[in-house]
Coordinates of N, CA and C in Angstrom, one line a residue:
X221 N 20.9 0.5 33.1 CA 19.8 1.3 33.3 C 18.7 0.4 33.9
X222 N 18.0 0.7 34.9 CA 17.1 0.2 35.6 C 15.9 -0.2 34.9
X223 N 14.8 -1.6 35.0 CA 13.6 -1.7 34.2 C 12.9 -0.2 34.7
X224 N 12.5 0.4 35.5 CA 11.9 1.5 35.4 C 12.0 2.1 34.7
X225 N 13.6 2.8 34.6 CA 14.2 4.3 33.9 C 14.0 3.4 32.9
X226 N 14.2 2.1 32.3 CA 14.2 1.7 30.7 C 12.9 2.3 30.0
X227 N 11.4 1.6 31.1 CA 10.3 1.7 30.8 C 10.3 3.7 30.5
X228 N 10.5 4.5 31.4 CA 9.8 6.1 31.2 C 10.5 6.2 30.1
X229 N 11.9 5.7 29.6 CA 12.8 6.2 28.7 C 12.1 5.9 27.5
X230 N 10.6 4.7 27.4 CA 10.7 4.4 26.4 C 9.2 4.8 26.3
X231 N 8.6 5.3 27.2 CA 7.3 5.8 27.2 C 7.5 7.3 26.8
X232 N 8.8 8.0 26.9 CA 9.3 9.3 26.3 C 9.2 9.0 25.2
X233 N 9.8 8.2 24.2 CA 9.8 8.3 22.7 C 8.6 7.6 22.1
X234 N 7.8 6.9 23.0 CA 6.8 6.6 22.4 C 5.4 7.7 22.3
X235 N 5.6 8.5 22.9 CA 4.9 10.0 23.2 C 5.3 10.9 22.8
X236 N 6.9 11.1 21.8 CA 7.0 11.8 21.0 C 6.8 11.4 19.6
X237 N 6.7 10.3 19.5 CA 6.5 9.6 18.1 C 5.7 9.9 17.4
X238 N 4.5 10.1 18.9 CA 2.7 10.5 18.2 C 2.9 11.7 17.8
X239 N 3.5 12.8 18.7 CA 3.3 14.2 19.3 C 4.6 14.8 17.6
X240 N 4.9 14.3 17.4 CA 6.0 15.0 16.9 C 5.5 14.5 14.8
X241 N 4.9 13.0 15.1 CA 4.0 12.9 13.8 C 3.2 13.4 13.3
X242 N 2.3 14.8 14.7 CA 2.1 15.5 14.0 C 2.1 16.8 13.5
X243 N 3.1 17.4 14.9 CA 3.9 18.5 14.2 C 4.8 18.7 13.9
X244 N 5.5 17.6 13.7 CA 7.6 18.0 13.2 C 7.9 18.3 14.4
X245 N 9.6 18.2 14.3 CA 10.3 17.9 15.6 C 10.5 19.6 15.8
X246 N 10.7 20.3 15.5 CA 11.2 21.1 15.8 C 9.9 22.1 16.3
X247 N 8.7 21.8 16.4 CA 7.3 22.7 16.4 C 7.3 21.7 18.4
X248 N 7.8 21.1 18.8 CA 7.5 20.2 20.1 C 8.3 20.6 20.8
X249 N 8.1 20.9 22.2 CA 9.0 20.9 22.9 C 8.8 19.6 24.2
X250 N 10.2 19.8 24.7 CA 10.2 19.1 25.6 C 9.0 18.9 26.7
X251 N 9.0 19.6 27.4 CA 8.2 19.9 28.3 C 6.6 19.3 27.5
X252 N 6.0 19.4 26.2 CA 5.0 18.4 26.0 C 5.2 17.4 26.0
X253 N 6.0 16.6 25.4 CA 6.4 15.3 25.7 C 6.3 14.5 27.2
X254 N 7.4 15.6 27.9 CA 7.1 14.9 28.8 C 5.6 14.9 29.8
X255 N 5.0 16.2 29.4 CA 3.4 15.6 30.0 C 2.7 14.3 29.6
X256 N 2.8 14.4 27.8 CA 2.0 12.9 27.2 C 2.8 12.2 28.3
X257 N 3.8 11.8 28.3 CA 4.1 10.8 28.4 C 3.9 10.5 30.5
X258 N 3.3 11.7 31.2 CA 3.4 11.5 32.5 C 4.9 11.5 33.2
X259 N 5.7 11.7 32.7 CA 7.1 12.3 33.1 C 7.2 13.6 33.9
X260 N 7.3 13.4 35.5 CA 7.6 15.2 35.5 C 8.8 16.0 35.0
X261 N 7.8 17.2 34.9 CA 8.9 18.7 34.3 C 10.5 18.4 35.4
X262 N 11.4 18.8 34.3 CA 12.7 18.8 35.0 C 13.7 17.2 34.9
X263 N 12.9 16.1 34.6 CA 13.5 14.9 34.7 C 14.2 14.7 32.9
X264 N 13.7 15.2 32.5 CA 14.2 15.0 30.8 C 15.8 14.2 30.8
X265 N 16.7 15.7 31.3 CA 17.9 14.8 31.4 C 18.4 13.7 32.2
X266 N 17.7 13.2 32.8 CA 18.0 11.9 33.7 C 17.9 11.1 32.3
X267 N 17.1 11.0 31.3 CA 17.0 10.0 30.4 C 18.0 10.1 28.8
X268 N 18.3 11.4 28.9 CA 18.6 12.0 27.6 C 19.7 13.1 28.0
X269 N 20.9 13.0 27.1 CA 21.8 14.1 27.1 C 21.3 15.2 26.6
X270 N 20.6 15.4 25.6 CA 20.3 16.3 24.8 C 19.1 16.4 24.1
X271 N 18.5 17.3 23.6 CA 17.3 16.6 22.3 C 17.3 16.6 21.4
X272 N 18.9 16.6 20.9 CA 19.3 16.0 19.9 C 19.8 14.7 19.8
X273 N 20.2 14.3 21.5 CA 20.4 12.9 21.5 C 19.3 12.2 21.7
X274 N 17.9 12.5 22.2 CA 16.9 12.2 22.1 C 16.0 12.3 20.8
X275 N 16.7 12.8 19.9 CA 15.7 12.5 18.4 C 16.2 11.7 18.1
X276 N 17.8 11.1 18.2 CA 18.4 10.5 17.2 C 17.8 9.1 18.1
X277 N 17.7 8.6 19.3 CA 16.7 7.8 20.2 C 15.7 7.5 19.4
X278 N 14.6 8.5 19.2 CA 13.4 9.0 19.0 C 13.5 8.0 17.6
X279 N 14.2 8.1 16.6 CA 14.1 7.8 15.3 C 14.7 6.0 15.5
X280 N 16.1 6.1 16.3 CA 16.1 4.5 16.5 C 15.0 4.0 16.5
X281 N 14.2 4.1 17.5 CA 13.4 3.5 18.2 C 12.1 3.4 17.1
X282 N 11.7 4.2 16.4 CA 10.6 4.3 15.3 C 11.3 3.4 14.4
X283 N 12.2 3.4 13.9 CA 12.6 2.0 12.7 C 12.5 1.0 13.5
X284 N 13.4 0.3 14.6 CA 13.3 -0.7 15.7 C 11.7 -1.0 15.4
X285 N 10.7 -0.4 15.5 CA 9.5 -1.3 15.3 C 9.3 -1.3 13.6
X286 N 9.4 -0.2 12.9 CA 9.4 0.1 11.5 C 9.9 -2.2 11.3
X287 N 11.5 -1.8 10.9 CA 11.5 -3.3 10.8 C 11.2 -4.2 11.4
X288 N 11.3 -4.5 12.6 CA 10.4 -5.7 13.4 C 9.0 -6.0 12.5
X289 N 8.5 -4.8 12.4 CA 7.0 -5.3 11.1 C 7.4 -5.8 9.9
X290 N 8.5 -5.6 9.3 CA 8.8 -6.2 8.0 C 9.4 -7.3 8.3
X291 N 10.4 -7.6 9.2 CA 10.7 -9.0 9.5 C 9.4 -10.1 9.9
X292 N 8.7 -9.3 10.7 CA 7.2 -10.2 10.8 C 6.7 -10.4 9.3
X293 N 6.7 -9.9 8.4 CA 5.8 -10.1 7.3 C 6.4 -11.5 6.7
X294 N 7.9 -11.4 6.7 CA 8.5 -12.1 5.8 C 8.6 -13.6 6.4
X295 N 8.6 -13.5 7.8 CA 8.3 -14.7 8.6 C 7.3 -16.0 8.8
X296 N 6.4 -15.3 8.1 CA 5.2 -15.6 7.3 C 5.6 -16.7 6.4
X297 N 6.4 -18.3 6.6 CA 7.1 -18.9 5.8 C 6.0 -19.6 4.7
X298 N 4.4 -19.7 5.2 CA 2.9 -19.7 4.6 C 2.7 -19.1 2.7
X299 N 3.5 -18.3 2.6 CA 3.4 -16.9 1.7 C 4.5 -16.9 0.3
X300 N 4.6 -16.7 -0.8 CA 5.3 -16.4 -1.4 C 6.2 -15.3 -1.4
X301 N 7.4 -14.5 -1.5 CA 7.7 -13.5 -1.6 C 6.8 -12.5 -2.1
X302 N 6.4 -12.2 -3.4 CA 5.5 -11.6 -3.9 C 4.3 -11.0 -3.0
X303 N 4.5 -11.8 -2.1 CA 2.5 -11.5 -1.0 C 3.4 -11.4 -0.3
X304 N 4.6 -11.7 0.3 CA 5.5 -10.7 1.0 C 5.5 -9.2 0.9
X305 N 6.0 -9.0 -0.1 CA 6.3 -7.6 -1.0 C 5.0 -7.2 -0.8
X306 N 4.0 -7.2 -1.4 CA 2.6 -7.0 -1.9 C 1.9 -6.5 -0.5
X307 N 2.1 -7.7 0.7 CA 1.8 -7.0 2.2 C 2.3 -5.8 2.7
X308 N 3.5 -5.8 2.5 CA 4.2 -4.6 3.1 C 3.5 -3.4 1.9
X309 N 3.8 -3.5 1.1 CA 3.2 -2.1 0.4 C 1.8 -1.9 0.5
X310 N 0.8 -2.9 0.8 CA -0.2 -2.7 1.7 C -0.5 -2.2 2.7
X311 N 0.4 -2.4 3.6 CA 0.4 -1.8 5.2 C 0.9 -0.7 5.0
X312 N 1.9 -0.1 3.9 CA 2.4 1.3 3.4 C 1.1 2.2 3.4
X313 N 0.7 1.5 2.5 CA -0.7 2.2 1.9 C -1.8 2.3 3.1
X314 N -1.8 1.5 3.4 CA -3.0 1.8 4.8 C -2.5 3.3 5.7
X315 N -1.3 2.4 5.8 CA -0.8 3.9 6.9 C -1.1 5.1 6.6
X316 N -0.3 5.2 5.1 CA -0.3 6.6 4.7 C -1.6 7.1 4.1
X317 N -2.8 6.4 3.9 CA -4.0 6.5 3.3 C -4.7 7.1 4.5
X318 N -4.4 6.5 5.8 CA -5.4 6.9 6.4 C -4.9 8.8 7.1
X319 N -6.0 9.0 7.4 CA -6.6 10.3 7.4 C -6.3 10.8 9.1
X320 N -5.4 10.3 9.4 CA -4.5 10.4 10.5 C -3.5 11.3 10.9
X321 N -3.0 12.6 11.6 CA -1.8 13.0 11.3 C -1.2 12.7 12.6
X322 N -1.9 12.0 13.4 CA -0.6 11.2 14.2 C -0.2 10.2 13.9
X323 N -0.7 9.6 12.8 CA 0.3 8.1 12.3 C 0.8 8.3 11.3
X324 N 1.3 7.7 10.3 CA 1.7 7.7 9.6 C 3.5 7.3 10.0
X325 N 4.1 7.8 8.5 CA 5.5 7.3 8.3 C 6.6 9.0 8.7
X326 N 7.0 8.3 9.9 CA 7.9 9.5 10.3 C 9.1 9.8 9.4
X327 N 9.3 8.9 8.3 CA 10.5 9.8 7.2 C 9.7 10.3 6.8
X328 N 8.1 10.5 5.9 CA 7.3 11.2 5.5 C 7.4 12.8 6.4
X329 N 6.9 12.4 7.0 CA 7.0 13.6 8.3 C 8.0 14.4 8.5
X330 N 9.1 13.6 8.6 CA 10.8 14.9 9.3 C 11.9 14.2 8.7
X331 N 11.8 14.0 7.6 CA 12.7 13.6 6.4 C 13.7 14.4 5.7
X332 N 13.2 15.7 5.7 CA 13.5 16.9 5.0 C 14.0 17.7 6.6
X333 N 13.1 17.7 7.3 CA 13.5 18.7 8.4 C 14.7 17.8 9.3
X334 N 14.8 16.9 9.6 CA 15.8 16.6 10.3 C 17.0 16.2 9.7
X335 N 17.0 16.4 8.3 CA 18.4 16.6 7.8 C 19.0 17.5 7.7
X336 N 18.2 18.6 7.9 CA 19.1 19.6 7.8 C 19.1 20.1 9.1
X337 N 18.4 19.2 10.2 CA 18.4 20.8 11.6 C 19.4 19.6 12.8
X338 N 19.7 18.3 11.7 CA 20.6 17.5 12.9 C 21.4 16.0 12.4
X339 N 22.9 16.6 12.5 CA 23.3 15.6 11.3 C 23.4 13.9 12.4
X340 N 22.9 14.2 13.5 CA 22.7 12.6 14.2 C 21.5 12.5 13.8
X341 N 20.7 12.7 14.0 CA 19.1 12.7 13.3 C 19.1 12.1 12.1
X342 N 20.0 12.8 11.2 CA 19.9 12.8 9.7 C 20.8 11.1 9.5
X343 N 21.3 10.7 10.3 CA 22.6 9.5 9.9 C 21.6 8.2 10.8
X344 N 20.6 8.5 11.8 CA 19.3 7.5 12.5 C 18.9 7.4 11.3
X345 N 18.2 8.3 10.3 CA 16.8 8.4 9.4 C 17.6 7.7 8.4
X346 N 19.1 7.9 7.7 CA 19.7 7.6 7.1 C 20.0 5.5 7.1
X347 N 20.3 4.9 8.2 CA 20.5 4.0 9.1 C 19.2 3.3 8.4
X348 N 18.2 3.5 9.2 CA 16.6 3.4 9.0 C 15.9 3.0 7.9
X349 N 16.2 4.1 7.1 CA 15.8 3.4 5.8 C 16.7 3.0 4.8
X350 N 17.9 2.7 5.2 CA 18.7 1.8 4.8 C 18.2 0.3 4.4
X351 N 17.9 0.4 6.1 CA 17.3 -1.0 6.6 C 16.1 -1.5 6.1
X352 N 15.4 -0.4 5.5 CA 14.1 -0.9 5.0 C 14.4 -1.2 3.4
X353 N 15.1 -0.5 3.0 CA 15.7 -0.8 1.5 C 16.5 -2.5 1.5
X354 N 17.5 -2.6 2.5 CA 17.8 -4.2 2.8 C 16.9 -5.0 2.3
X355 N 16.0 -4.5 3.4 CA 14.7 -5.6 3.4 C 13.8 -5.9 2.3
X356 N 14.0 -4.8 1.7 CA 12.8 -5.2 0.4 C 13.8 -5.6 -0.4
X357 N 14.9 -5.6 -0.7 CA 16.1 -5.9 -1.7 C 16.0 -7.3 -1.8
X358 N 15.6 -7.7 0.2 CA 15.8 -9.7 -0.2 C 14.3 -10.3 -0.3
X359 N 13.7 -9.5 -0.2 CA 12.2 -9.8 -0.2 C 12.0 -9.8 -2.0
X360 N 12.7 -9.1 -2.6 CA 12.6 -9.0 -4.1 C 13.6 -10.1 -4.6
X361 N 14.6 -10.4 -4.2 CA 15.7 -11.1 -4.9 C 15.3 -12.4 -4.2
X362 N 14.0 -12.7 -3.5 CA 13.8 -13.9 -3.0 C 12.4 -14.3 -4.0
X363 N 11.9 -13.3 -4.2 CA 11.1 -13.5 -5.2 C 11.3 -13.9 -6.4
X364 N 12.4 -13.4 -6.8 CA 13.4 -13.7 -7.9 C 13.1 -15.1 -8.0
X365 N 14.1 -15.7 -6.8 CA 14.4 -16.9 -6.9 C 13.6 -18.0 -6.8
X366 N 12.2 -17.8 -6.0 CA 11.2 -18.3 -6.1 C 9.9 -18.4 -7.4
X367 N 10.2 -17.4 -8.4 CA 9.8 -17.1 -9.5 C 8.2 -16.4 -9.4
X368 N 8.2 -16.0 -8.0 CA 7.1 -14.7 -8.2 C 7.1 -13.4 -8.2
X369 N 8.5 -13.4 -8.6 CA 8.5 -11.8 -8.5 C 9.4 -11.8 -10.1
X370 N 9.4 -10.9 -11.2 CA 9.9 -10.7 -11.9 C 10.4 -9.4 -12.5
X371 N 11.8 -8.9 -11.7 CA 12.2 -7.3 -12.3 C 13.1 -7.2 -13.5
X372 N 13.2 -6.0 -14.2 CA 14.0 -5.8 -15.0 C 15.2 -5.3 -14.5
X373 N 15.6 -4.3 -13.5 CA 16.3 -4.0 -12.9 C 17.2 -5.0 -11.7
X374 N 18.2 -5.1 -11.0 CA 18.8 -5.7 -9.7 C 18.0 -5.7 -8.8
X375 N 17.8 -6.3 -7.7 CA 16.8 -6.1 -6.7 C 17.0 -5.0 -6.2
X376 N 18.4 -4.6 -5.8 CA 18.8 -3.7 -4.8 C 18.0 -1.7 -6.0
X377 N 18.2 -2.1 -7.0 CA 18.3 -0.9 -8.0 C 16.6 -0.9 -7.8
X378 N 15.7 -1.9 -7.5 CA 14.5 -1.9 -7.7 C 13.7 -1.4 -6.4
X379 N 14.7 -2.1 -5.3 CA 14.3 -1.9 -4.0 C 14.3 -0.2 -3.8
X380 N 14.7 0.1 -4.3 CA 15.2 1.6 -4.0 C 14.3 2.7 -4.8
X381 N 14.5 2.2 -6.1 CA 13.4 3.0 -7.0 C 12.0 2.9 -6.4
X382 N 11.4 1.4 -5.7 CA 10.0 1.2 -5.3 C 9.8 2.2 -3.7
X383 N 11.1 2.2 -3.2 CA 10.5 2.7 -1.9 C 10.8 4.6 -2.0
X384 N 11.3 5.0 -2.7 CA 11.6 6.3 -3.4 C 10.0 6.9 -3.9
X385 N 9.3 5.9 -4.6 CA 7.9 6.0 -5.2 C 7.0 6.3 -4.5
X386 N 7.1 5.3 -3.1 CA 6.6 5.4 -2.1 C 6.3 6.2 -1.3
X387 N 7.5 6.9 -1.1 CA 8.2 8.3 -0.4 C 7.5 9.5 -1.0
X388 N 7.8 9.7 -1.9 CA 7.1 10.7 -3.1 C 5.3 10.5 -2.8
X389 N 4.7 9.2 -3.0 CA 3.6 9.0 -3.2 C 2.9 9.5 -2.0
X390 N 3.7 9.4 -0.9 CA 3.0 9.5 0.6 C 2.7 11.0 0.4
X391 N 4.0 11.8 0.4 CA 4.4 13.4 0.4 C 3.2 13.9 -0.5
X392 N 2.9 13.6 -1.4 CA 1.9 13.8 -2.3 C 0.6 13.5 -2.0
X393 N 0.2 12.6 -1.3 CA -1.2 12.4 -0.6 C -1.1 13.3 0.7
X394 N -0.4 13.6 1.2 CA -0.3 14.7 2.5 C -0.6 15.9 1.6
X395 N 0.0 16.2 0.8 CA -0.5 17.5 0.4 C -1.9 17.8 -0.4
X396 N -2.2 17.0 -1.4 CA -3.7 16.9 -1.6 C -4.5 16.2 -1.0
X397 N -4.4 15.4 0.1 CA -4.9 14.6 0.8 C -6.4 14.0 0.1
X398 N -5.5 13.0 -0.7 CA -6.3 12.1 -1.8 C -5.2 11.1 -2.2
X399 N -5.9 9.8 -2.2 CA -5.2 8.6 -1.5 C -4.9 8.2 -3.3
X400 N -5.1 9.2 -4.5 CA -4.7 8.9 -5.2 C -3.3 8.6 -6.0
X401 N -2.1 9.1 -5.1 CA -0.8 9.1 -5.9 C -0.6 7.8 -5.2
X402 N -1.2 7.2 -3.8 CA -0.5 5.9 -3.7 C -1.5 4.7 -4.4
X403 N -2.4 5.0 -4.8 CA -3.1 4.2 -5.5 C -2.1 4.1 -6.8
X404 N -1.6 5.2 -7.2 CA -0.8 4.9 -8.8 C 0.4 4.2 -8.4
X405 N 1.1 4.7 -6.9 CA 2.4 4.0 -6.7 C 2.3 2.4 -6.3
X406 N 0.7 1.7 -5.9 CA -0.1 0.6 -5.7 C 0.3 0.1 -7.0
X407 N -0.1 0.6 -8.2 CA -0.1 -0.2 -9.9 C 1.1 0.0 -9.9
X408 N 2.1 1.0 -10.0 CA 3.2 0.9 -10.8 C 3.9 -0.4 -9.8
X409 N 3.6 -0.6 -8.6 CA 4.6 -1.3 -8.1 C 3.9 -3.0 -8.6
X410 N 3.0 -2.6 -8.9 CA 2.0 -4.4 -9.3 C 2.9 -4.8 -11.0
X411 N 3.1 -3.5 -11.5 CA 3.7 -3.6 -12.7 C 5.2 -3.9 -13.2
X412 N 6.1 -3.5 -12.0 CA 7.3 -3.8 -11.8 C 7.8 -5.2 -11.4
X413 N 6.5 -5.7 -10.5 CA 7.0 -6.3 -9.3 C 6.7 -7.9 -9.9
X414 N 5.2 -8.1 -9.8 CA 4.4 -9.3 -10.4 C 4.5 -9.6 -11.9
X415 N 4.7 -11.2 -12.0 CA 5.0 -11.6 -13.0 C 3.7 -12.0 -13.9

């Protein structure tokens, strides 16, 4: 693929990312996208078989930076694990606190709807936060080992429960839009986590 066609290809998913965080994928059509993005009408398929092969794109490409941020945190060789961990559920919290409905966390967003309306969709989002469960698994079992982090559970059993909390807590400040359930999932995770 050509640096050009790479660049529109990626200026497409980067203009549905906004566009679609804030009405779900299935409320968007093509044809907006490709305006944000300055693409003329008719060129879609030059970049995309389908738009189903283009969400399941769409979602790569949203974790692709998703983790790249968590590998930056942990890179941070400055830091203990703990202020590892502690940052990333910080930047959770910002995102989903703010009062934004084109940012935020796109599992938040089409978590529910794109598992049921696209089983490639559903196996990206799947993939995805796999990867982010990984990540906080060795971010926690490194804390472990470093002695600032102390769980009662496995890392992996904790990693999972914390970003589950997360998930819940986001969905729940969208709906009352009050930054209170991640302020609780803020303590419970200080309570799990820190020794």
């Amino acid at each position: 693929m050509s640096a050009t066609k790479t660049e529109t290809r990626q200026a497409l998913l980067e203009a549905a990312q906004r566009i679609v965080a804030a009405k779900g994928y299935a409320a968007v059509g093509i044809n907006e996208i490709l305006t944000a993005a300055g693409v003329p009408k008719g060129s879609f398929y030059h970049y995309f078989a389908s738009k189903d092969a283009f969400g399941e794109a769409m979602m790569k490409s949203y974790f692709d930076g998703y983790l790249t941020s968590m590998d930056a945190i942990v890179a941070d060789t400055g830091r203990s694990s703990a202020e590892h961990l502690m940052s990333y559920w910080q930047r959770f919290y910002d995102t989903q606190a703010a009062d934004d409905r084109q940012g935020g966390c796109l599992v938040v967003k089409l978590g529910a709807e794109v598992a049921d309306l696209s089983e490639v969709m559903r196996l990206a989002t799947k993939a995805g936060t796999t990867g982010i469960v990984d990540r906080l698994e060795r971010m926690i079992a490194d804390g472990v080992a470093d002695g600032s982090v102390s769980v009662d559970e496995s890392p992996r059993t904790t990693a999972e429960a914390l970003y589950d909390l997360w998930l819940g807590a986001s969905m729940m400040t969208k709906i009352h839009r009050s930054a209170h359930h991640l302020d609780r999932a803020m303590t419970v995770t200080r309570q799990v986590l820190l020794v």
